[in-house]
GROMACS .gro file of C-alpha atoms in nm:
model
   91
    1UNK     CA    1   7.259   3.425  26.124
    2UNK     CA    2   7.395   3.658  25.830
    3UNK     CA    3   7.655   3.917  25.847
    4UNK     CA    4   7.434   4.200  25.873
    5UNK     CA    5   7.311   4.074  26.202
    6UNK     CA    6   7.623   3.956  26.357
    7UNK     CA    7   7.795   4.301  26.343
    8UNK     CA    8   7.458   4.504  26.373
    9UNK     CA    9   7.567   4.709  26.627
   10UNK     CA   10   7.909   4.716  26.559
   11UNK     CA   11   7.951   5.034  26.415
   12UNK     CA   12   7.763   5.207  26.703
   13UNK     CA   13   8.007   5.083  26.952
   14UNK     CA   14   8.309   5.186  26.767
   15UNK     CA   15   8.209   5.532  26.732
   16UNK     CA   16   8.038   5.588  27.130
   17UNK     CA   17   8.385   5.409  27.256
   18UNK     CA   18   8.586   5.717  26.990
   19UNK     CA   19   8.348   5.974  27.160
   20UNK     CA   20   8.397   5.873  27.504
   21UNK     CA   21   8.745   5.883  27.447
   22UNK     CA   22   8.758   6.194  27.315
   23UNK     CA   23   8.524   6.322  27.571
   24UNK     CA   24   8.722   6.200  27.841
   25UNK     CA   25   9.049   6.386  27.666
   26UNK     CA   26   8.862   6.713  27.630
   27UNK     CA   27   8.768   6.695  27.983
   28UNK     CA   28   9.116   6.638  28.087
   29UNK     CA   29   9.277   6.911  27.915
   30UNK     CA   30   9.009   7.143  28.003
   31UNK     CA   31   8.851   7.264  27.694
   32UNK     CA   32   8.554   7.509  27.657
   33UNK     CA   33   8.297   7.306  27.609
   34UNK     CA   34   8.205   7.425  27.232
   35UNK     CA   35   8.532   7.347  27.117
   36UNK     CA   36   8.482   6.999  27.303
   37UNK     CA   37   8.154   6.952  27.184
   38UNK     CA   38   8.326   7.070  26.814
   39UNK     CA   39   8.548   6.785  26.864
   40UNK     CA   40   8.378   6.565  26.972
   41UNK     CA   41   8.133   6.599  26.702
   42UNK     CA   42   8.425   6.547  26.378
   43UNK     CA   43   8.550   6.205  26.606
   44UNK     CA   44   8.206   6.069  26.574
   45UNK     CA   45   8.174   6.187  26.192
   46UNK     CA   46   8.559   6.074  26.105
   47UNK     CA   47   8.504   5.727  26.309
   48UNK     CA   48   8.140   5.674  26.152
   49UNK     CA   49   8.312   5.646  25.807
   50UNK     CA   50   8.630   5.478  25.933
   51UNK     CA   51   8.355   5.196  26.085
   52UNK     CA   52   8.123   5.184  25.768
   53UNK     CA   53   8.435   5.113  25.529
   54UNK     CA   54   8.573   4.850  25.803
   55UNK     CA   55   8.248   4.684  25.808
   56UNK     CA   56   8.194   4.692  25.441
   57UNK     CA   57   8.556   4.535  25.354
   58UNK     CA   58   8.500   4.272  25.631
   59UNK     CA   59   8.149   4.212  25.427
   60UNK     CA   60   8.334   4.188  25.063
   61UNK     CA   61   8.582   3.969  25.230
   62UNK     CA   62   8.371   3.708  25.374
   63UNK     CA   63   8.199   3.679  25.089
   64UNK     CA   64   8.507   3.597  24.896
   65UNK     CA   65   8.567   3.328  25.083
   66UNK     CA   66   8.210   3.181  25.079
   67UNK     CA   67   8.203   3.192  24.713
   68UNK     CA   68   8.546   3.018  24.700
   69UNK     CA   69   8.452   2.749  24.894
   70UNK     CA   70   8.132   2.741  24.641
   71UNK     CA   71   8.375   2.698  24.349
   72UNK     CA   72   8.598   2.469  24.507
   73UNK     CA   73   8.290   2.215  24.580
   74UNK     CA   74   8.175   2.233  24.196
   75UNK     CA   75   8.466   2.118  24.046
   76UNK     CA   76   8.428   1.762  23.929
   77UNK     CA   77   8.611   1.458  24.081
   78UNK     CA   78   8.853   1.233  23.898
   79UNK     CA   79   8.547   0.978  23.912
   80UNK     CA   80   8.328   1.204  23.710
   81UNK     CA   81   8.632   1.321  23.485
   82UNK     CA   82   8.703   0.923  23.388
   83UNK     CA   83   8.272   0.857  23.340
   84UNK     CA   84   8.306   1.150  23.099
   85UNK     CA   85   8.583   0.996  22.906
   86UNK     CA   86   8.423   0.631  22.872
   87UNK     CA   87   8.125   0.792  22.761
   88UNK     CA   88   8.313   1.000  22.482
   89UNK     CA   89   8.497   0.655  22.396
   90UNK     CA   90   8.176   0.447  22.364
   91UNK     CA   91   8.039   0.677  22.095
   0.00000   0.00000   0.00000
């Protein structure tokens, strides 16, 4: 399963749980409800962007790590370092 899939719906859940929040706040404190609506409307723009970054870091970051454990595996062994050598000495 790739990245992509695993956090899928990621990004909708962190910006519905910022909205409910902020719905739930607005509703407390009584607000008219176009100011609410207002409101809520910039969390779920603001929190949108905060999750697409997050998401996009987490991406970069697991990738790093993938392609380090890539290099690591292609470096050559001390057995293939010492073939190398009697080969150069045999010419």
């Amino acid at each position: 399963m790739s990245y992509n899939d695993k956090c899928k719906n990621a990004r909708a859940f962190i910006v519905l749980l910022a909205a409910l929040i902020a719905l739930l706040l607005n509703i407390k404190y009584k607000r008219d409800i176009v100011e609410s609506l207002v409101i809520v409307l910039v969390v779920i723009i603001v929190f949108y962007i905060i999750a697409s970054v997050a998401i996009m870091l987490v991406g970069k970051i697991i990738n790093m790590e993938n392609n380090k454990v890539v290099v690591e595996d292609e470096e050559p062994s001390e057995d293939d370092e010492n073939a190398t050598e009697e080969i150069t000495e045999n010419k």
